[in-house]
Short mmCIF file of C-alpha atoms and ligand atoms in Angstrom, two decimals:
data_model
loop_
_atom_site.label_atom_id
_atom_site.label_comp_id
_atom_site.label_asym_id
_atom_site.label_seq_id
_atom_site.Cartn_x
_atom_site.Cartn_y
_atom_site.Cartn_z
CA MET A 1 182.81 -91.48 108.63
CA THR A 2 181.38 -93.04 105.52
CA PRO A 3 181.66 -96.79 105.24
CA ALA A 4 184.05 -97.43 102.38
CA TYR A 5 183.30 -100.25 100.01
CA GLU A 6 185.95 -102.40 98.44
CA PRO A 7 185.51 -103.95 95.00
CA VAL A 8 184.46 -107.60 94.96
CA GLU A 9 185.15 -110.29 92.42
CA SER A 10 183.38 -109.70 89.14
CA PRO A 11 182.41 -112.24 86.46
CA ASP A 12 183.57 -109.81 83.75
CA ALA A 13 186.68 -107.66 83.35
CA THR A 14 185.07 -104.63 85.02
CA THR A 15 184.96 -103.72 88.68
CA VAL A 16 181.88 -104.26 90.79
CA PHE A 17 181.16 -103.46 94.42
CA PRO A 18 179.20 -105.53 96.98
CA TYR A 19 176.03 -103.52 96.22
CA HIS A 20 176.11 -104.60 92.57
CA ASP A 21 173.52 -107.34 92.44
CA LEU A 22 174.00 -109.17 89.16
CA THR A 23 170.56 -110.75 89.07
CA PRO A 24 168.77 -109.69 85.88
CA PRO A 25 165.61 -107.64 86.39
CA THR A 26 162.28 -109.24 85.51
CA THR A 27 159.57 -107.84 83.29
CA ASN A 28 157.71 -107.09 86.53
CA ASP A 29 160.63 -104.98 87.76
CA ILE A 30 160.23 -102.95 84.58
CA TYR A 31 156.53 -102.37 85.29
CA TYR A 32 157.58 -101.16 88.72
CA ALA A 33 160.23 -98.87 87.21
CA ARG A 34 157.53 -97.46 84.96
CA GLN A 35 155.78 -95.95 87.97
CA ILE A 36 158.94 -94.03 88.83
CA VAL A 37 159.93 -93.07 85.30
CA SER A 38 156.46 -91.79 84.42
CA GLN A 39 156.55 -89.44 87.41
CA HIS A 40 159.78 -87.83 86.34
CA LEU A 41 160.07 -88.09 82.56
CA PRO A 42 157.70 -87.58 79.63
CA ARG A 43 156.48 -90.58 77.66
CA THR A 44 158.29 -90.52 74.32
CA PRO A 45 156.38 -90.58 71.04
CA LEU A 46 156.48 -93.45 68.58
CA VAL A 47 156.36 -91.81 65.17
CA ARG A 48 155.93 -93.42 61.76
CA SER A 49 158.73 -92.41 59.40
CA GLU A 50 157.14 -91.71 56.04
CA PHE A 51 160.53 -91.53 54.36
CA PHE A 52 161.95 -94.80 55.65
CA SER A 53 158.60 -96.61 55.37
CA ALA A 54 158.53 -95.69 51.67
CA GLU A 55 162.21 -96.54 51.18
CA PHE A 56 161.92 -99.99 52.76
CA ASP A 57 158.31 -100.74 51.76
CA ALA A 58 157.55 -101.44 55.44
CA ASP A 59 155.99 -99.67 58.43
CA ILE A 60 158.98 -98.08 60.08
CA TYR A 61 158.46 -96.36 63.42
CA LEU A 62 160.94 -94.26 65.37
CA LYS A 63 160.88 -94.35 69.17
CA ARG A 64 161.90 -90.77 69.90
CA GLU A 65 164.12 -91.24 72.94
CA ASP A 66 166.00 -88.16 71.78
CA ILE A 67 163.22 -85.91 73.13
CA LEU A 68 163.96 -86.89 76.74
CA PRO A 69 165.43 -83.99 78.75
CA THR A 70 169.01 -85.28 78.53
CA GLY A 71 168.61 -86.13 74.84
CA ALA A 72 169.13 -89.89 75.33
CA PHE A 73 167.26 -92.92 76.67
CA LYS A 74 169.70 -93.58 79.52
CA VAL A 75 168.04 -91.10 81.87
CA ARG A 76 165.19 -93.60 82.33
CA GLY A 77 167.69 -95.88 84.04
CA GLY A 78 169.37 -93.13 86.04
CA VAL A 79 166.09 -91.91 87.50
CA THR A 80 165.04 -95.45 88.41
CA LEU A 81 168.34 -96.30 90.09
CA VAL A 82 168.73 -93.08 92.05
CA SER A 83 165.08 -93.16 93.21
CA GLN A 84 166.03 -96.35 95.11
CA LEU A 85 169.36 -95.05 96.43
CA ASN A 86 170.36 -96.46 99.79
CA GLU A 87 170.36 -93.72 102.48
CA GLU A 88 174.04 -94.27 103.29
CA PHE A 89 174.99 -92.94 99.83
CA ARG A 90 172.88 -89.80 99.96
CA ASP A 91 175.64 -87.63 101.48
CA PRO A 92 178.71 -88.96 99.67
CA GLY A 93 176.60 -89.18 96.53
CA LEU A 94 177.14 -90.93 93.24
CA ILE A 95 180.00 -91.39 90.85
CA ALA A 96 180.07 -92.72 87.31
CA ALA A 97 182.43 -92.94 84.37
CA SER A 98 180.97 -91.97 81.04
CA THR A 99 181.60 -90.81 77.51
CA GLY A 100 178.59 -88.56 78.03
CA ASN A 101 175.06 -89.90 78.06
CA HIS A 102 175.38 -92.18 81.11
CA GLY A 103 176.93 -89.20 82.90
CA GLN A 104 174.05 -86.92 81.92
CA SER A 105 171.62 -89.56 83.10
CA VAL A 106 173.19 -89.93 86.54
CA ALA A 107 173.63 -86.14 86.84
CA TYR A 108 169.97 -85.57 85.99
CA ALA A 109 168.83 -88.23 88.45
CA GLY A 110 171.12 -86.88 91.19
CA ARG A 111 169.62 -83.44 90.74
CA THR A 112 166.09 -84.89 90.78
CA PHE A 113 166.66 -86.77 94.04
CA ASP A 114 169.06 -84.31 95.64
CA ALA A 115 172.25 -86.39 95.72
CA PRO A 116 175.68 -85.00 94.74
CA VAL A 117 177.17 -86.46 91.56
CA THR A 118 180.70 -86.75 90.17
CA ILE A 119 181.22 -87.86 86.57
CA VAL A 120 184.63 -88.96 85.29
CA VAL A 121 185.10 -88.54 81.54
CA PRO A 122 188.06 -89.23 79.24
CA GLU A 123 190.12 -86.15 78.27
CA ASP A 124 188.71 -86.02 74.74
CA ALA A 125 185.04 -86.38 75.73
CA ASN A 126 182.41 -84.76 73.50
CA PRO A 127 182.46 -81.14 74.81
CA SER A 128 178.74 -80.61 74.37
CA LYS A 129 178.05 -83.63 76.57
CA VAL A 130 180.53 -82.41 79.20
CA MET A 131 178.85 -79.00 79.30
CA ALA A 132 175.45 -80.63 79.66
CA ILE A 133 176.67 -82.69 82.64
CA GLU A 134 177.99 -79.55 84.34
CA ARG A 135 174.76 -77.70 83.64
CA LEU A 136 172.92 -80.42 85.56
CA GLY A 137 175.01 -79.57 88.60
CA ALA A 138 177.41 -82.50 88.60
CA GLU A 139 181.15 -82.18 89.06
CA VAL A 140 183.12 -83.32 86.01
CA GLN A 141 186.59 -84.82 86.35
CA PHE A 142 188.69 -85.50 83.27
CA HIS A 143 190.85 -88.61 83.38
CA GLY A 144 192.77 -90.63 80.80
CA ASP A 145 192.65 -91.11 77.05
CA VAL A 146 189.77 -93.53 76.76
CA PHE A 147 186.65 -94.57 78.64
CA ASP A 148 188.36 -97.43 80.48
CA ASP A 149 190.90 -95.04 82.02
CA ALA A 150 188.05 -92.86 83.26
CA ARG A 151 186.23 -95.93 84.53
CA GLU A 152 189.18 -97.17 86.59
CA HIS A 153 189.62 -93.73 88.12
CA ALA A 154 185.94 -93.53 89.06
CA GLU A 155 186.15 -96.97 90.67
CA LYS A 156 189.14 -95.92 92.73
CA LEU A 157 187.40 -92.76 93.93
CA ALA A 158 184.31 -94.77 94.80
CA ALA A 159 186.34 -97.13 96.97
CA ASN A 160 188.24 -94.30 98.68
CA GLU A 161 185.41 -91.80 99.20
CA GLY A 162 182.41 -94.08 99.71
CA TYR A 163 180.51 -92.86 96.65
CA ARG A 164 177.89 -95.14 95.11
CA TYR A 165 179.56 -96.23 91.87
CA VAL A 166 176.98 -96.42 89.12
CA HIS A 167 178.16 -99.06 86.68
CA SER A 168 177.07 -98.47 83.10
CA ALA A 169 175.58 -101.95 82.65
CA ASN A 170 175.88 -104.20 85.74
CA GLU A 171 172.94 -102.51 87.45
CA PRO A 172 169.52 -104.22 87.46
CA ALA A 173 167.78 -100.91 88.22
CA LEU A 174 169.33 -99.23 85.18
CA ILE A 175 168.16 -102.01 82.90
CA ALA A 176 164.69 -101.97 84.45
CA GLY A 177 164.45 -98.21 83.97
CA VAL A 178 165.70 -98.30 80.40
CA GLY A 179 163.23 -101.11 79.68
CA THR A 180 160.29 -98.78 80.28
CA ALA A 181 160.73 -97.57 76.68
CA GLY A 182 159.85 -101.10 75.57
CA LEU A 183 156.63 -101.11 77.63
CA GLU A 184 155.58 -97.88 75.89
CA ILE A 185 156.23 -99.46 72.49
CA VAL A 186 154.24 -102.58 73.36
CA GLU A 187 151.27 -100.41 74.34
CA ASP A 188 151.49 -98.30 71.20
CA ILE A 189 152.04 -101.10 68.64
CA PRO A 190 151.35 -104.55 70.07
CA ASP A 191 151.64 -106.13 66.61
CA ILE A 192 155.27 -105.10 66.13
CA ASP A 193 157.35 -107.56 64.05
CA TYR A 194 160.91 -106.31 64.56
CA LEU A 195 162.72 -104.17 67.09
CA PHE A 196 166.26 -103.10 66.18
CA CYS A 197 168.47 -101.43 68.74
CA PRO A 198 172.08 -100.36 69.23
CA VAL A 199 174.25 -102.30 71.66
CA GLY A 200 177.00 -100.58 73.63
CA GLY A 201 176.95 -101.96 77.16
CA GLY A 202 173.70 -103.72 76.32
CA SER A 203 171.30 -102.15 78.84
CA SER A 204 168.97 -100.86 76.16
CA ALA A 205 168.87 -104.15 74.24
CA ALA A 206 168.33 -106.07 77.50
CA GLY A 207 165.43 -103.76 78.34
CA TYR A 208 163.82 -104.37 74.95
CA CYS A 209 164.31 -108.14 75.28
CA LEU A 210 162.49 -108.13 78.63
CA THR A 211 159.57 -106.07 77.26
CA VAL A 212 159.07 -106.16 73.48
CA GLY A 213 160.76 -109.57 73.33
CA ALA A 214 158.88 -111.07 76.28
CA LEU A 215 155.43 -109.55 75.64
CA THR A 216 155.08 -109.69 71.83
CA ASP A 217 156.04 -111.98 68.95
CA ALA A 218 158.58 -109.46 67.68
CA ALA A 219 162.19 -110.35 66.96
CA VAL A 220 164.60 -108.18 68.97
CA ILE A 221 167.80 -107.58 67.02
CA GLY A 222 170.87 -105.96 68.52
CA VAL A 223 173.32 -104.03 66.37
CA GLN A 224 176.89 -103.02 67.00
CA SER A 225 179.63 -101.39 64.94
CA GLU A 226 182.14 -103.80 63.45
CA ALA A 227 184.77 -101.30 64.61
CA ALA A 228 183.85 -101.96 68.27
CA PRO A 229 182.43 -105.49 68.45
CA ALA A 230 183.15 -106.48 72.07
CA MET A 231 179.59 -107.44 73.02
CA HIS A 232 178.96 -109.13 69.68
CA SER A 233 182.08 -111.30 70.00
CA ALA A 234 181.28 -112.22 73.58
CA TRP A 235 177.66 -113.04 72.68
CA SER A 236 178.49 -115.22 69.70
CA GLU A 237 181.61 -116.87 71.15
CA GLY A 238 180.28 -117.42 74.66
CA HIS A 239 182.81 -115.54 76.81
CA LEU A 240 183.26 -112.19 78.56
CA ALA A 241 186.72 -111.29 77.32
CA PRO A 242 187.55 -107.70 76.32
CA HIS A 243 188.03 -106.99 72.61
CA GLU A 244 191.13 -105.21 71.32
CA ARG A 245 189.26 -103.31 68.59
CA MET A 246 187.40 -100.18 69.71
CA GLU A 247 187.49 -97.51 67.03
CA THR A 248 183.95 -96.38 66.39
CA PHE A 249 183.16 -92.67 66.06
CA ALA A 250 179.85 -93.39 67.79
CA GLU A 251 180.82 -92.94 71.45
CA GLY A 252 177.44 -94.23 72.68
CA ILE A 253 178.45 -97.73 71.60
CA ALA A 254 182.20 -97.49 72.14
CA THR A 255 182.80 -100.29 74.65
CA ARG A 256 185.82 -102.54 74.87
CA VAL A 257 184.63 -104.81 77.68
CA PRO A 258 181.52 -107.04 77.63
CA PHE A 259 179.35 -106.82 80.74
CA ALA A 260 178.12 -109.83 82.69
CA LEU A 261 174.61 -108.75 83.62
CA THR A 262 173.46 -107.45 80.25
CA MET A 263 175.16 -110.38 78.50
CA ASP A 264 173.20 -112.76 80.69
CA VAL A 265 169.92 -111.29 79.42
CA LEU A 266 171.08 -111.01 75.81
CA ARG A 267 172.30 -114.62 75.65
CA ASP A 268 168.97 -115.74 76.97
CA ARG A 269 166.67 -113.55 74.95
CA LEU A 270 168.22 -111.59 72.09
CA ASP A 271 167.04 -113.09 68.78
CA GLU A 272 169.88 -111.90 66.59
CA PHE A 273 172.97 -109.74 66.84
CA GLU A 274 174.46 -107.94 63.83
CA LEU A 275 177.51 -105.90 62.97
CA VAL A 276 177.41 -102.90 60.64
CA SER A 277 180.15 -100.75 59.12
CA GLU A 278 181.22 -97.32 60.29
CA GLN A 279 180.41 -95.97 56.84
CA ALA A 280 176.84 -97.25 57.16
CA LEU A 281 176.57 -95.41 60.49
CA GLU A 282 177.80 -92.19 58.91
CA ARG A 283 175.28 -92.54 56.13
CA GLY A 284 172.53 -93.24 58.65
CA VAL A 285 173.29 -90.09 60.65
CA CYS A 286 173.15 -88.03 57.44
CA ASP A 287 169.87 -89.65 56.32
CA LEU A 288 168.23 -89.10 59.69
CA LEU A 289 169.19 -85.45 59.54
CA SER A 290 168.34 -84.77 55.91
CA GLU A 291 165.16 -86.88 55.67
CA GLU A 292 163.72 -86.76 59.18
CA ARG A 293 165.42 -83.56 60.41
CA ILE A 294 166.63 -85.47 63.45
CA PRO A 295 170.17 -84.84 64.69
CA ALA A 296 170.95 -88.40 65.80
CA GLU A 297 174.10 -89.84 67.31
CA GLY A 298 176.10 -92.41 65.39
CA ALA A 299 174.85 -95.08 67.81
CA SER A 300 171.26 -94.45 66.73
CA ALA A 301 172.17 -95.12 63.10
CA THR A 302 173.16 -98.74 63.84
CA SER A 303 169.54 -99.87 63.56
CA LEU A 304 169.02 -98.08 60.28
CA ALA A 305 172.17 -99.67 58.87
CA ALA A 306 170.95 -103.14 59.87
CA ILE A 307 167.47 -102.48 58.44
CA ARG A 308 169.01 -101.42 55.15
CA ARG A 309 170.82 -104.75 54.91
CA ARG A 310 167.63 -106.73 55.50
CA GLN A 311 165.31 -104.88 53.15
CA ASP A 312 163.94 -108.02 51.49
CA GLU A 313 163.06 -109.70 54.74
CA LEU A 314 161.42 -106.57 56.18
CA GLN A 315 159.01 -105.78 53.33
CA GLY A 316 155.48 -105.29 54.67
CA GLN A 317 156.62 -105.70 58.29
CA THR A 318 156.16 -103.41 61.27
CA VAL A 319 159.60 -102.32 62.41
CA VAL A 320 160.59 -100.08 65.33
CA PHE A 321 163.93 -98.59 66.20
CA PRO A 322 164.86 -96.06 68.87
CA ILE A 323 166.49 -92.74 68.17
CA SER A 324 168.61 -93.51 71.20
CA GLY A 325 170.27 -90.10 71.47
CA ARG A 326 170.67 -86.69 69.87
CA ASN A 327 173.86 -85.52 71.57
CA ILE A 328 176.12 -85.56 68.55
CA SER A 329 178.49 -82.61 68.70
CA PRO A 330 177.69 -79.94 66.09
CA ASP A 331 181.27 -80.09 64.80
CA ALA A 332 181.17 -83.85 64.33
CA LEU A 333 177.84 -83.54 62.52
CA LYS A 334 179.22 -80.87 60.21
CA VAL A 335 182.22 -83.02 59.27
CA LEU A 336 179.99 -86.04 58.60
CA LEU A 337 177.70 -84.06 56.33
CA GLU A 338 180.63 -82.66 54.34
CA GLU A 339 182.19 -86.09 53.92
CA GLU A 340 178.88 -87.61 52.90
CA ASN A 341 178.37 -84.86 50.31
CA THR A 342 181.67 -85.57 48.65
CA ARG A 343 180.91 -89.30 48.65
CA ARG A 344 177.55 -88.96 46.89
C1 PLP B 1 174.55 -95.68 75.65
C2 PLP B 1 173.99 -95.46 74.31
C3 PLP B 1 173.70 -96.53 73.45
C4 PLP B 1 174.00 -97.96 73.83
O1 PLP B 1 173.21 -98.36 74.88
P1 PLP B 1 173.65 -99.55 75.86
O2 PLP B 1 172.52 -99.67 76.76
O3 PLP B 1 174.91 -99.14 76.53
O4 PLP B 1 173.87 -100.74 74.98
C5 PLP B 1 173.12 -96.25 72.23
N1 PLP B 1 172.85 -94.98 71.84
C6 PLP B 1 173.13 -93.93 72.63
C7 PLP B 1 172.82 -92.56 72.14
C8 PLP B 1 173.71 -94.12 73.88
O5 PLP B 1 173.98 -93.08 74.67
#
């Protein structure tokens, strides 16, 4: 009989279990995670964008997280977390709620370390992401209209069945794993001036704060869509209350609830936090495809949108932003390109 865990009190509006330690990882934890990540995943290239460098009169580099096997940075965190999985969870396995990339990450890591995985997704989840999760051997369950419905269902199943519930942000090991991208950047360009990154749950930004932010003089700037500004509001207003607005087309950053652990790191260390428009994200996706031939998710275009607004300040500077994921559905990409064509 598996020991069932009951949720415990959480500092934010999400559910956590007793095994969710909300102590932020240290930069050292990220060096440790690096040893795991480098055994299981390729190092991702940091590539100068000739197009954007010319456009912004700066040295713009793209951290190509899209070339990871799941097509998004999150798998760094999944592999790190599951490599340290407590034995008691090996049989029941793992469960997570996801709009796609977190699910692919946990599914990939479960396959790597031989633990069964269940991923709960909202009914209208991006079909190409759902197929990818199934291809990795995980069981997919559809539940509810939006992410938070799927999340509550996953939490209930975790309590009833004894699965290890992998939270999308309140997990030090996820943040440490994701942070390994920052260590690679620091090694490749120690004289970086700016790092821009999308903020959804904030694990990626927290990872960059604890690496690029802690080890270089660079400013780390988080970016969110003004159509889904939960983390931005919480960060600037000093609370952890959910936000009623959550309308972005970029599902990688579609969060309604701010998360305690990532917020802790971001309040401490994030230099600036910006909001950009949905239209700027659409334009960014089209530019990345037409100029760099990179199919990027809407979330990845947040950085580009913020860079575009700060052109004057960035002239002559060394700027890095991650292509955080490439799992945009072909249909969504087609619609975006058509709309953008009529706009121009
Ligand atoms: C999850 C995700 C983000 C946001 O990352 P967080 O760590 O949740 O802030 C950005 N881009 C893509 C492609 C993602 O999948």
